[in-house]
Amino acid sequence: MARVLVVEDDQFVRSALIRHLTEAAHTVRSVGTALEALREVAQVGFDVVVLDLGLPDLDGGEALKMLRGITDVPVIIATARDDEAEIVRLLNDGADDYLTKPFSVEHLSARMAAVLRRSRVTASGAEPPSRVIRVGGLSIDPLRRQAELDGTALDLTRREFDLLAFLAERPGAVVARKELLAEVWQQSYGDDQTIDVHLSWLRRKLGETAARPRYLHTLRGVGVKLEPPR
C-alpha cells in the first residue's frame, strides 16, 4: 500500500494511527517532533505525510514550509483548529489536504487514498488537453497549467487551478458540490468547507467576492457555476 510518516506528539493518538494504518497494510513510521520529521523525510522515501500542527518544538505550519523546501511528498494536515484563514494559509503553503480533529481512521484512509491517486496521476506524466479554454476575460491553458485574467497571469495553487479549469470547461453549467469533490478532489464525500475555502481564495484572485460575483456564482443548496460577466 503506502509508506506513511505520522508526525504526532500525542502518544495515544499516535499509537492509534500507527495501529490502524498498519492493519490497513500501510508501512508506517512515526515521530513526535518537526525536526525528526524533517530528518525522516530527508532520509526515507514516503508516499504521504500526516502532519499534526501542535508539535512541541515547532508549529506544524512552519514545519510544512520546511518540508516543502525539500520534498513534494503529499502532506495531510491533522489539526484541531478550524479557522478558515489558517486553513487557507496552510493550503497556500503546500498542504494537499487537511482533517479537523477528532476524525475517524476511515476518514483519514479515504483522504489518503484520494491524495495518493492525485499524486500518482501527476507522476505518470499524463497530460491534460492542450486546448486553451476561454471564458470572458479568462484564458486557461490546461497543458501548461497557466491561467490569465484580462491578459494578467493568475498566481494559482494546484487545487485552485484544477477547480477553475474544471468549472471553465462547463461555462454556465451549475456543478454540484458532490461532483466537485469527486472530480477535483477525487473524494466520494468530504467537508463542504474544503470547497468554500478554495472558492473564497479563487474569488479574491479573480477580483470578486461572494456578495459581488463576476465569474464564480454560488447557488445555495445547488452548486457552483462559472460564466463570463454580463
XYZ file of N, CA and C in Angstrom:
690
model
N 0.841 -1.191 0.000
C 0.000 0.000 0.000
C 0.884 1.253 0.000
N 0.788 2.074 1.058
C 1.538 3.329 1.071
C 2.553 3.357 2.214
N 3.618 4.108 1.988
C 4.602 4.360 3.054
C 4.215 5.686 3.707
N 3.842 5.630 4.966
C 3.252 6.779 5.655
C 4.139 7.237 6.808
N 4.354 8.540 6.892
C 5.024 9.117 8.057
C 3.977 9.854 8.873
N 3.789 9.434 10.120
C 2.868 10.085 11.039
C 3.677 11.001 11.960
N 3.359 12.290 11.931
C 4.044 13.275 12.769
C 3.045 13.743 13.819
N 3.135 13.202 15.018
C 2.138 13.426 16.066
C 2.798 13.257 17.431
N 2.651 14.267 18.308
C 3.301 14.179 19.616
C 2.428 13.559 20.691
N 1.119 13.464 20.459
C 0.228 12.822 21.418
C 0.383 11.310 21.274
N 0.926 10.667 22.305
C 1.255 9.259 22.205
C 0.033 8.383 21.975
N -1.099 8.748 22.581
C -2.320 7.953 22.406
C -2.795 8.019 20.960
N -2.878 9.236 20.425
C -3.315 9.409 19.026
C -2.328 8.738 18.077
N -1.058 8.922 18.372
C -0.004 8.360 17.532
C -0.096 6.835 17.463
N -0.267 6.204 18.626
C -0.354 4.741 18.684
C -1.575 4.232 17.934
N -2.692 4.950 18.089
C -3.925 4.535 17.403
C -3.763 4.621 15.890
N -3.152 5.713 15.412
C -2.948 5.865 13.971
C -2.010 4.791 13.438
N -0.944 4.529 14.154
C 0.008 3.501 13.714
C -0.685 2.148 13.627
N -1.452 1.814 14.651
C -2.118 0.509 14.688
C -3.099 0.353 13.524
N -3.958 1.347 13.337
C -4.989 1.219 12.305
C -4.412 1.292 10.890
N -3.424 2.148 10.679
C -2.822 2.236 9.349
C -2.035 0.973 9.026
N -1.395 0.404 10.024
C -0.669 -0.856 9.823
C -1.640 -1.987 9.505
N -2.779 -2.009 10.202
C -3.805 -3.018 9.927
C -4.357 -2.885 8.509
N -4.300 -1.657 7.971
C -4.763 -1.422 6.601
C -3.671 -1.698 5.574
N -2.589 -2.335 6.021
C -1.482 -2.780 5.159
C -0.528 -1.671 4.730
N -0.590 -0.511 5.399
C 0.380 0.540 5.108
C 1.663 0.306 5.906
N 2.762 0.798 5.392
C 4.026 0.791 6.128
C 4.140 2.127 6.842
N 4.231 2.096 8.155
C 4.128 3.326 8.938
C 5.383 3.559 9.768
N 5.884 4.790 9.708
C 6.909 5.276 10.627
C 6.307 6.481 11.334
N 6.762 6.753 12.543
C 6.189 7.868 13.287
C 7.258 8.617 14.063
N 7.030 9.916 14.215
C 7.909 10.775 15.009
C 7.027 11.749 15.780
N 7.620 12.382 16.800
C 6.846 13.279 17.646
C 7.228 14.730 17.551
N 8.224 15.066 16.720
C 8.655 16.458 16.589
C 8.851 16.824 15.116
N 8.876 18.122 14.853
C 9.072 18.607 13.491
C 10.466 18.287 12.979
N 11.475 18.448 13.833
C 12.850 18.193 13.394
C 13.055 16.732 13.050
N 12.441 15.839 13.830
C 12.521 14.417 13.497
C 11.836 14.142 12.173
N 10.733 14.814 11.922
C 10.017 14.634 10.660
C 10.874 15.052 9.468
N 11.526 16.184 9.597
C 12.391 16.662 8.515
C 13.534 15.691 8.265
N 14.079 15.148 9.329
C 15.172 14.187 9.195
C 14.690 12.919 8.491
N 13.508 12.435 8.889
C 12.960 11.223 8.287
C 12.685 11.417 6.798
N 12.050 12.537 6.460
C 11.694 12.789 5.062
C 12.949 12.920 4.202
N 14.001 13.501 4.766
C 15.242 13.671 4.016
C 15.947 12.337 3.767
N 15.709 11.370 4.645
C 16.435 10.105 4.569
C 15.621 8.952 3.996
N 14.286 9.039 4.122
C 13.419 7.932 3.726
C 12.384 8.420 2.718
N 12.070 7.605 1.731
C 11.042 7.966 0.765
C 9.656 7.593 1.272
N 8.769 8.575 1.387
C 7.399 8.335 1.831
C 6.427 8.661 0.718
N 5.238 8.051 0.797
C 4.177 8.351 -0.155
C 3.267 9.456 0.358
N 3.159 9.575 1.674
C 2.295 10.603 2.259
C 2.742 10.873 3.688
N 2.591 12.136 4.124
C 2.902 12.545 5.496
C 1.621 13.049 6.147
N 1.329 12.546 7.349
C 0.211 13.042 8.149
C 0.815 13.919 9.233
N 0.563 15.231 9.163
C 1.270 16.198 9.993
C 0.360 16.894 10.988
N 0.638 16.700 12.271
C -0.069 17.424 13.327
C 0.485 18.843 13.414
N -0.343 19.807 13.786
C 0.124 21.189 13.895
C 0.707 21.510 15.264
N 0.183 20.875 16.312
C 0.616 21.217 17.670
C 1.826 20.440 18.119
N 2.960 20.662 17.472
C 4.185 19.935 17.814
C 4.965 20.693 18.883
N 5.739 19.986 19.710
C 6.412 20.639 20.839
C 7.580 21.542 20.465
N 8.242 21.265 19.343
C 9.444 22.028 19.013
C 9.216 23.104 17.955
N 8.187 22.934 17.122
C 7.967 23.864 16.020
C 6.515 23.724 15.578
N 5.877 24.856 15.319
C 4.497 24.793 14.842
C 4.445 24.022 13.530
N 3.405 23.203 13.388
C 3.291 22.389 12.192
C 3.244 23.184 10.906
N 2.699 24.404 10.973
C 2.680 25.251 9.787
C 4.074 25.607 9.308
N 4.967 25.885 10.242
C 6.355 26.171 9.890
C 7.045 24.908 9.388
N 6.711 23.777 10.025
C 7.282 22.505 9.581
C 6.867 22.199 8.144
N 5.617 22.540 7.814
C 5.129 22.326 6.452
C 5.967 23.104 5.445
N 6.241 24.364 5.746
C 7.062 25.175 4.832
C 8.442 24.555 4.638
N 9.016 24.054 5.731
C 10.342 23.442 5.642
C 10.295 22.132 4.860
N 9.226 21.372 5.031
C 9.069 20.138 4.261
C 8.989 20.442 2.774
N 8.237 21.493 2.442
C 8.081 21.847 1.033
C 9.399 22.305 0.410
N 10.348 22.690 1.243
C 11.655 23.084 0.735
C 12.509 21.903 0.321
N 12.148 20.699 0.779
C 12.990 19.534 0.479
C 12.250 18.403 -0.229
N 10.906 18.466 -0.291
C 10.164 17.370 -0.908
C 8.796 17.835 -1.386
N 8.271 17.113 -2.379
C 6.896 17.382 -2.827
C 5.960 16.251 -2.409
N 6.359 15.452 -1.413
C 5.506 14.377 -0.913
C 4.169 14.950 -0.443
N 3.049 14.307 -0.753
C 1.752 14.808 -0.290
C 1.697 14.907 1.233
N 1.140 16.016 1.731
C 1.035 16.254 3.170
C -0.428 16.489 3.539
N -0.925 15.695 4.475
C -2.266 15.883 5.019
C -2.130 16.470 6.417
N -2.694 17.633 6.631
C -2.640 18.284 7.934
C -3.708 17.684 8.853
N -3.305 17.338 10.074
C -4.244 16.879 11.103
C -4.282 17.954 12.179
N -5.431 18.596 12.347
C -5.479 19.753 13.239
C -6.786 19.851 14.002
N -6.703 20.415 15.190
C -7.909 20.713 15.957
C -8.403 22.117 15.650
N -7.656 22.866 14.853
C -8.003 24.240 14.516
C -8.916 24.260 13.288
N -9.947 25.094 13.337
C -10.877 25.168 12.207
C -11.033 26.590 11.682
N -10.047 27.439 11.970
C -10.089 28.810 11.491
C -9.850 28.843 9.980
N -10.766 29.463 9.237
C -10.665 29.464 7.782
C -9.384 30.115 7.287
N -9.009 31.235 7.905
C -7.804 31.934 7.458
C -6.573 31.048 7.603
N -6.516 30.284 8.684
C -5.360 29.409 8.876
C -5.375 28.249 7.895
N -6.561 27.711 7.627
C -6.663 26.626 6.655
C -6.208 27.098 5.275
N -6.634 28.301 4.900
C -6.215 28.881 3.626
C -4.698 29.030 3.579
N -4.130 29.519 4.685
C -2.672 29.703 4.732
C -1.948 28.367 4.568
N -2.441 27.340 5.222
C -1.807 26.029 5.140
C -1.877 25.471 3.728
N -3.031 25.618 3.070
C -3.157 25.158 1.693
C -2.227 25.941 0.783
N -2.102 27.233 1.041
C -1.207 28.080 0.257
C 0.243 27.688 0.457
N 0.563 27.216 1.652
C 1.940 26.834 1.964
C 2.292 25.439 1.478
N 1.320 24.743 0.878
C 1.655 23.470 0.247
C 0.962 22.244 0.777
N 0.041 22.396 1.738
C -0.702 21.227 2.214
C -1.592 20.694 1.093
N -1.701 19.383 0.996
C -2.544 18.774 -0.024
C -3.970 18.563 0.463
N -4.136 18.451 1.776
C -5.460 18.266 2.346
C -5.353 18.501 3.847
N -6.482 18.542 4.515
C -6.470 18.706 5.965
C -7.658 17.982 6.572
N -7.496 17.570 7.812
C -8.560 16.935 8.577
C -8.650 17.631 9.927
N -9.871 17.886 10.355
C -10.070 18.527 11.652
C -10.326 17.454 12.709
N -9.543 17.502 13.785
C -9.714 16.538 14.877
C -10.987 16.849 15.657
N -11.651 15.812 16.195
C -11.321 14.382 16.030
C -11.826 13.859 14.689
N -11.124 12.887 14.138
C -11.552 12.270 12.889
C -11.366 10.760 13.003
N -12.110 10.031 12.211
C -12.006 8.574 12.229
C -10.846 8.129 11.339
N -10.332 6.966 11.623
C -9.266 6.411 10.794
C -9.793 6.133 9.387
N -11.075 5.768 9.288
C -11.678 5.529 7.976
C -11.673 6.807 7.135
N -11.963 7.942 7.792
C -11.946 9.227 7.092
C -10.532 9.551 6.620
N -9.548 9.339 7.507
C -8.154 9.574 7.126
C -7.764 8.679 5.954
N -8.152 7.412 6.002
C -7.803 6.480 4.934
C -8.380 6.927 3.596
N -9.619 7.447 3.616
C -10.246 7.925 2.382
C -9.503 9.130 1.833
N -9.120 10.056 2.713
C -8.377 11.240 2.268
C -7.002 10.835 1.723
N -6.349 9.885 2.387
C -5.047 9.407 1.917
C -5.170 8.801 0.531
N -6.200 7.979 0.334
C -6.392 7.328 -0.961
C -6.563 8.364 -2.065
N -7.333 9.431 -1.784
C -7.564 10.475 -2.780
C -6.275 11.223 -3.106
N -5.518 11.567 -2.072
C -4.259 12.284 -2.270
C -3.272 11.420 -3.065
N -3.218 10.141 -2.746
C -2.301 9.251 -3.446
C -2.700 9.062 -4.904
N -4.010 9.004 -5.177
C -4.452 8.911 -6.569
C -4.002 10.114 -7.368
N -4.168 11.301 -6.779
C -3.774 12.524 -7.485
C -2.270 12.551 -7.742
N -1.486 12.169 -6.738
C -0.035 12.225 -6.889
C 0.450 11.208 -7.915
N -0.222 10.048 -8.004
C 0.194 9.034 -8.966
C -0.158 9.430 -10.390
N -1.304 10.114 -10.556
C -1.662 10.618 -11.887
C -0.632 11.630 -12.347
N -0.211 12.525 -11.430
C 0.803 13.523 -11.772
C 2.121 12.861 -12.136
N 2.496 11.856 -11.337
C 3.774 11.176 -11.563
C 3.766 10.372 -12.859
N 2.587 9.936 -13.329
C 2.502 9.123 -14.529
C 2.842 9.905 -15.788
N 2.809 11.244 -15.676
C 3.123 12.076 -16.824
C 1.960 12.270 -17.768
N 0.762 11.851 -17.361
C -0.412 12.042 -18.217
C -0.681 13.518 -18.414
N -0.882 13.924 -19.665
C -1.042 15.329 -19.962
C -2.511 15.683 -20.148
N -2.952 16.826 -19.647
C -4.312 17.282 -19.882
C -4.460 17.800 -21.301
N -5.657 18.081 -21.746
C -5.852 18.586 -23.107
C -5.038 19.853 -23.351
N -4.589 20.014 -24.611
C -3.723 21.146 -24.929
C -4.490 22.405 -25.321
N -5.810 22.285 -25.536
C -6.566 23.451 -25.974
C -6.651 24.496 -24.849
N -6.733 25.748 -25.250
C -6.881 26.844 -24.299
C -8.369 27.124 -24.115
N -8.789 27.200 -22.853
C -10.196 27.448 -22.535
C -10.366 28.945 -22.306
N -11.363 29.534 -22.931
C -11.612 30.965 -22.766
C -13.048 31.188 -22.293
N -13.169 31.922 -21.208
C -14.479 32.311 -20.682
C -14.388 33.793 -20.342
N -15.021 34.636 -21.146
C -14.879 36.074 -20.938
C -13.416 36.472 -21.025
N -12.934 37.171 -20.009
C -11.530 37.588 -19.984
C -10.594 36.536 -19.426
N -11.124 35.378 -19.077
C -10.295 34.286 -18.560
C -9.726 33.457 -19.691
N -8.459 33.126 -19.591
C -7.789 32.243 -20.539
C -7.056 31.181 -19.733
N -7.387 29.894 -19.960
C -6.848 28.811 -19.149
C -6.204 27.773 -20.060
N -4.930 27.500 -19.812
C -4.173 26.530 -20.605
C -3.911 25.296 -19.740
N -4.694 24.220 -19.902
C -4.517 23.041 -19.055
C -3.164 22.368 -19.221
N -2.591 22.386 -20.427
C -1.328 21.709 -20.662
C -0.199 22.378 -19.883
N -0.138 23.696 -19.953
C 0.914 24.433 -19.243
C 0.509 24.803 -17.816
N -0.747 24.512 -17.475
C -1.289 24.839 -16.157
C -1.089 26.320 -15.850
N -1.497 27.141 -16.814
C -1.409 28.590 -16.685
C -2.785 29.200 -16.903
N -3.063 30.262 -16.169
C -4.337 30.960 -16.319
C -4.083 32.465 -16.308
N -4.842 33.180 -17.127
C -4.739 34.629 -17.190
C -6.126 35.244 -17.081
N -6.175 36.431 -16.516
C -7.406 37.210 -16.458
C -7.130 38.556 -17.092
N -7.790 38.823 -18.197
C -7.589 40.070 -18.939
C -6.110 40.288 -19.263
N -5.426 39.197 -19.619
C -4.027 39.285 -20.027
C -3.019 39.257 -18.897
N -3.486 39.233 -17.654
C -2.589 39.198 -16.496
C -2.563 37.791 -15.909
N -1.354 37.255 -15.715
C -1.221 35.903 -15.190
C -1.785 35.803 -13.773
N -2.481 34.717 -13.495
C -3.022 34.451 -12.166
C -2.085 33.502 -11.419
N -1.772 33.845 -10.201
C -0.910 33.007 -9.359
C -1.805 32.048 -8.580
N -2.009 30.854 -9.119
C -2.936 29.894 -8.536
C -2.208 28.691 -7.961
N -2.731 28.169 -6.866
C -2.220 26.915 -6.342
C -2.710 25.786 -7.241
N -2.163 24.603 -7.056
C -2.563 23.458 -7.876
C -4.063 23.199 -7.786
N -4.608 23.202 -6.578
C -6.016 22.895 -6.401
C -6.901 24.014 -6.947
N -6.476 25.271 -6.801
C -7.234 26.394 -7.354
C -7.309 26.279 -8.870
N -6.181 25.930 -9.476
C -6.171 25.797 -10.936
C -7.104 24.678 -11.383
N -7.038 23.540 -10.698
C -7.890 22.412 -11.062
C -9.370 22.778 -10.948
N -9.706 23.502 -9.887
C -11.096 23.914 -9.683
C -11.537 24.877 -10.778
N -10.703 25.873 -11.074
C -11.044 26.857 -12.105
C -11.175 26.193 -13.467
N -10.235 25.321 -13.817
C -10.267 24.660 -15.119
C -11.498 23.769 -15.254
N -11.839 23.044 -14.185
C -12.991 22.148 -14.231
C -14.272 22.940 -14.485
N -14.445 24.063 -13.776
C -15.639 24.885 -13.960
C -15.639 25.567 -15.324
N -14.452 26.002 -15.773
C -14.361 26.708 -17.059
C -14.698 25.795 -18.230
N -14.487 24.493 -18.071
C -14.834 23.551 -19.132
C -16.345 23.352 -19.236
N -17.074 23.891 -18.241
C -18.535 23.773 -18.211
C -19.155 25.156 -18.012
N -18.826 26.133 -18.846
C -19.296 27.505 -18.621
C -20.821 27.602 -18.582
N -21.315 28.249 -17.537
C -22.750 28.434 -17.398
C -23.481 27.272 -16.760
N -22.815 26.127 -16.624
C -23.455 24.949 -16.030
C -23.262 24.959 -14.519
N -24.313 24.647 -13.790
C -24.230 24.555 -12.335
C -23.663 23.185 -11.979
N -22.531 23.187 -11.278
C -21.862 21.945 -10.885
C -22.110 21.705 -9.403
N -22.646 20.563 -9.071
C -22.943 20.233 -7.685
C -21.666 20.062 -6.883
N -21.724 20.378 -5.594
C -20.563 20.226 -4.723
C -20.088 18.777 -4.691
N -21.028 17.844 -4.725
C -20.656 16.431 -4.715
C -19.802 16.095 -5.933
N -20.150 16.691 -7.084
C -19.378 16.440 -8.298
C -17.992 17.072 -8.196
N -17.907 18.277 -7.608
C -16.600 18.908 -7.424
C -15.708 18.059 -6.540
N -16.256 17.528 -5.446
C -15.467 16.670 -4.559
C -14.976 15.435 -5.303
N -15.854 14.854 -6.115
C -15.498 13.627 -6.819
C -14.480 13.868 -7.932
N -14.638 14.953 -8.681
C -13.809 15.174 -9.863
C -12.550 15.986 -9.590
N -12.648 17.008 -8.753
C -11.487 17.861 -8.478
C -10.668 17.312 -7.314
N -11.361 16.884 -6.255
C -10.665 16.355 -5.078
C -10.573 14.829 -5.101
N -11.278 14.194 -6.023
C -11.313 12.732 -6.143
C -11.713 12.080 -4.823
N -12.753 12.643 -4.206
C -13.293 12.114 -2.969
C -14.783 11.864 -3.155
N -15.250 10.732 -2.630
C -16.677 10.422 -2.740
C -17.495 11.193 -1.720
N -16.840 11.677 -0.663
C -17.508 12.514 0.329
C -16.456 13.387 0.997
N -16.916 14.422 1.693
C -15.971 15.297 2.362
C -16.672 16.505 2.943
N -15.884 17.407 3.496
C -16.389 18.601 4.149
C -16.567 19.716 3.114
N -17.779 20.309 3.067
C -18.027 21.410 2.131
C -17.082 22.580 2.370
N -16.524 22.677 3.580
C -15.623 23.787 3.874
C -14.401 23.746 2.971
N -14.001 22.562 2.544
C -12.881 22.436 1.619
C -13.164 23.219 0.344
N -14.367 23.048 -0.193
C -14.745 23.761 -1.415
C -14.883 25.251 -1.140
N -15.521 25.598 -0.031
C -15.738 27.006 0.304
C -14.426 27.766 0.419
N -13.438 27.151 1.059
C -12.134 27.794 1.228
C -11.506 28.083 -0.128
N -11.523 27.096 -1.010
C -10.893 27.285 -2.318
C -11.662 28.277 -3.185
N -12.988 28.251 -3.098
C -13.780 29.224 -3.849
C -13.515 30.641 -3.361
N -13.448 30.817 -2.043
C -13.176 32.129 -1.477
C -11.816 32.640 -1.925
N -10.852 31.761 -1.890
C -9.489 32.123 -2.283
C -9.416 32.447 -3.774
N -10.103 31.637 -4.582
C -10.108 31.855 -6.026
C -10.813 33.151 -6.376
N -11.901 33.461 -5.673
C -12.616 34.718 -5.924
C -11.704 35.920 -5.698
N -10.931 35.885 -4.621
C -10.034 37.018 -4.350
C -9.057 37.227 -5.491
N -8.566 36.138 -6.060
C -7.602 36.262 -7.145
C -8.251 36.692 -8.456
N -9.569 36.478 -8.547
C -10.316 36.951 -9.717
C -10.858 38.354 -9.507
N -10.576 38.937 -8.333
C -11.015 40.301 -8.052
C -12.486 40.430 -7.775
N -13.077 39.409 -7.140
C -14.503 39.465 -6.846
C -14.767 38.915 -5.450
N -16.010 38.984 -5.026
C -16.427 38.447 -3.738
C -17.713 37.649 -3.928
N -18.086 36.891 -2.903
C -19.325 36.122 -2.983
C -20.523 37.060 -3.086
N -20.433 38.213 -2.426
C -21.538 39.178 -2.462
C -21.623 39.892 -3.809
N -20.457 40.069 -4.457
C -20.429 40.751 -5.761
C -19.633 39.901 -6.746
N -20.235 38.800 -7.197
C -19.519 37.890 -8.096
C -19.436 38.420 -9.518
N -18.388 38.036 -10.216
C -18.259 38.337 -11.636
C -18.248 37.042 -12.456
N -17.375 36.120 -12.073
C -17.268 34.847 -12.781
C -17.866 33.686 -11.987
N -17.583 33.624 -10.704
C -17.992 32.495 -9.875
C -19.301 32.797 -9.157
N -20.285 31.969 -9.389
C -21.610 32.174 -8.803
C -22.015 30.933 -8.020
N -22.373 31.129 -6.751
C -22.819 30.022 -5.901
C -24.330 30.041 -5.794
N -24.940 28.909 -6.074
C -26.386 28.764 -5.914
C -26.603 27.923 -4.669
N -27.067 28.568 -3.618
C -27.192 27.917 -2.322
C -28.011 26.617 -2.420
N -27.406 25.565 -1.906
C -28.078 24.274 -1.890
C -28.054 23.542 -3.221
N -27.466 24.162 -4.251
C -27.447 23.544 -5.585
C -26.017 23.267 -6.036
N -25.213 24.332 -6.160
C -23.842 24.142 -6.594
C -23.185 25.440 -7.007
N -22.210 25.335 -7.912
C -21.394 26.478 -8.332
C -21.326 26.500 -9.855
N -21.313 27.715 -10.431
C -21.112 27.826 -11.854
C -20.146 28.960 -12.162
N -19.486 28.834 -13.302
C -18.590 29.874 -13.789
C -19.114 30.341 -15.138
N -19.277 31.643 -15.273
C -19.742 32.208 -16.535
C -19.144 33.603 -16.701
N -19.065 34.096 -17.937
C -18.476 35.431 -18.163
C -19.366 36.524 -17.563
N -18.747 37.617 -17.160
C -19.528 38.743 -16.625
C -20.509 39.265 -17.665
N -21.646 39.722 -17.192
C -22.646 40.253 -18.111
C -22.510 41.754 -18.227
